[in-house]
C-alpha positions as a printed Julia matrix, in Angstrom:
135×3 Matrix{Float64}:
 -35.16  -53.23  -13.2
 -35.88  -51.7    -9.59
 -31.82  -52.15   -8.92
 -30.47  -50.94  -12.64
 -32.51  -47.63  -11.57
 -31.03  -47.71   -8.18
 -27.44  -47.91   -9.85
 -28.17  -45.38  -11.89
 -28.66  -42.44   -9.33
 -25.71  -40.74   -8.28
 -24.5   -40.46   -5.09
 -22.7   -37.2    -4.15
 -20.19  -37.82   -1.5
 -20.06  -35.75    1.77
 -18.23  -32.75    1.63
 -19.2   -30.8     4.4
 -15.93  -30.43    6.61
 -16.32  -31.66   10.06
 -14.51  -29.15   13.65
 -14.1   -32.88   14.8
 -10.33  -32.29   14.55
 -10.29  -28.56   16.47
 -12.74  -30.68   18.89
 -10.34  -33.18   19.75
  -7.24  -30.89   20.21
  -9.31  -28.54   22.26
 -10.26  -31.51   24.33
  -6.72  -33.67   24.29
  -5.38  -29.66   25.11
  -8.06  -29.08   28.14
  -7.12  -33.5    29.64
  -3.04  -32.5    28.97
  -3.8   -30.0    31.42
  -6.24  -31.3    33.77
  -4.54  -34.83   34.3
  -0.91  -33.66   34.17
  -1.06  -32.25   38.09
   0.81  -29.25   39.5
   4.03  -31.52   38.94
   5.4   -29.08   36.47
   3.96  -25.79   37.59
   7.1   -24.32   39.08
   9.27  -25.07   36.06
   6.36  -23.43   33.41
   5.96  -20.12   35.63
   9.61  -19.68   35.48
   9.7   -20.23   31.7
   7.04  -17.71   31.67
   9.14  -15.29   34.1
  11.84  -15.64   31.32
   9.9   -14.98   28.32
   8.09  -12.0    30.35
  10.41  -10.47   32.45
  12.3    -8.93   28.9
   9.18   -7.63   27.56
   8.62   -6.07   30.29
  12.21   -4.36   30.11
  11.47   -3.51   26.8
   8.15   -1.8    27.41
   9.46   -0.14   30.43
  12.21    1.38   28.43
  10.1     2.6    25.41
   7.5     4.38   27.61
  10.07    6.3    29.51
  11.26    7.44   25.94
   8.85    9.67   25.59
   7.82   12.18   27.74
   4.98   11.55   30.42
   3.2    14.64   29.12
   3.05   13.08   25.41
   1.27    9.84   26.8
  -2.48   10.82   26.08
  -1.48   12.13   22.64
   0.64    8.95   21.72
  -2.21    7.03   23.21
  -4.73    8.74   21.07
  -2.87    8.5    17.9
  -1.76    4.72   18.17
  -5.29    3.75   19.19
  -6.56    5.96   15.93
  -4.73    4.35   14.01
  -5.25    1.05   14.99
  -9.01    1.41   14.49
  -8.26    2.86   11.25
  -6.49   -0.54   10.12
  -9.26   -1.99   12.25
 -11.69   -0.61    9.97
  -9.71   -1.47    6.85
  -9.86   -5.17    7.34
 -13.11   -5.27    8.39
 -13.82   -2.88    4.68
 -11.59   -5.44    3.08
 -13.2    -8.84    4.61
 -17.25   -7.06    3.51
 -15.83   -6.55    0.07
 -14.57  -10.07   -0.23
 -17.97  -12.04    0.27
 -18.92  -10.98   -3.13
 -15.37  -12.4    -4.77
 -13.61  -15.14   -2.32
 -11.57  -16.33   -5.25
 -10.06  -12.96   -5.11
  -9.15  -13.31   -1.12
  -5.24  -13.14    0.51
  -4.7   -14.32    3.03
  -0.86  -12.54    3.4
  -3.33   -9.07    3.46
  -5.36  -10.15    6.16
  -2.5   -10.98    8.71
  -0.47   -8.06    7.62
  -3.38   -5.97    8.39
  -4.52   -7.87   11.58
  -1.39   -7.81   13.05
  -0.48   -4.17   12.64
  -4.09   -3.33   14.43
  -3.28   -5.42   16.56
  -0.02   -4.18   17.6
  -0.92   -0.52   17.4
  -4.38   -0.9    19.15
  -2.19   -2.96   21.82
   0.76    0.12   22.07
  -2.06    2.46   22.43
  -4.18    0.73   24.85
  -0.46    0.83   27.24
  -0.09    4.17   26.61
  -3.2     4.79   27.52
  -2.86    3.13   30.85
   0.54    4.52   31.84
  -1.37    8.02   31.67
  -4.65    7.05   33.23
  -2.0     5.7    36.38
  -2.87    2.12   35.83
   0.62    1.02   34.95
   3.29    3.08   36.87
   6.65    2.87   35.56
């Protein structure tokens, strides 16, 4: 009888989900890294160099596009408006914890990654006429 009533209680499998696969990348990442030696260190900085080195071009080119005058304006309106967007996924992401069904992911990155770049524009901008980053 003891073993029937056993039987008849259901078990309810685990679902919590485990970070044991982000722990093991992190940590296969960090021994890649650690164990591989300075062996390669010359070739990665100069595929770093080559990824850079245009970006650089590129930035230089669109901050001497505009006048050095217009810098702390620029600078003012890129970083207001990425705090705006800032403040627009952070509105969206509150007003989601009452309806996660209703969550999209597309929205969030579109969002994110427009703050992001304009917060990132403005923050140069900012620098180039604080004298940080001379041209």
């Amino acid at each position: 009888a003891a073993a029937a009533a056993a039987a008849a209680v259901p078990v309810k499998p685990d679902t919590r989900k485990s970070l044991v696969p982000w722990r093991t990348a992190i940590m296969l990442v960090f021994g890649c890294l650690l164990f591989l030696g300075n062996d390669g260190t010359k070739r990665w900085s100069e595929q770093v160099s080559a990824v850079i080195e245009p970006l650089v071009a590129t930035a230089r080119s669109s901050m001497l596009s505009v006048s050095p005058d217009l810098w702390a304006h620029v600078a003012a309106f890129l970083l207001s408006l990425g705090c705006l967007l800032t403040l627009r996924f952070l509105w969206y992401e509150v007003r989601m914890l009452g309806r996660p069904s209703e969550r999209t992911m597309v929205w969030q990155l579109f969002v994110a990654l427009h703050a992001s770049i304009f917060l990132g524009c403005g923050n140069f901008y900012l620098l180039a006429w604080a004298g940080v980053y001379i041209a």
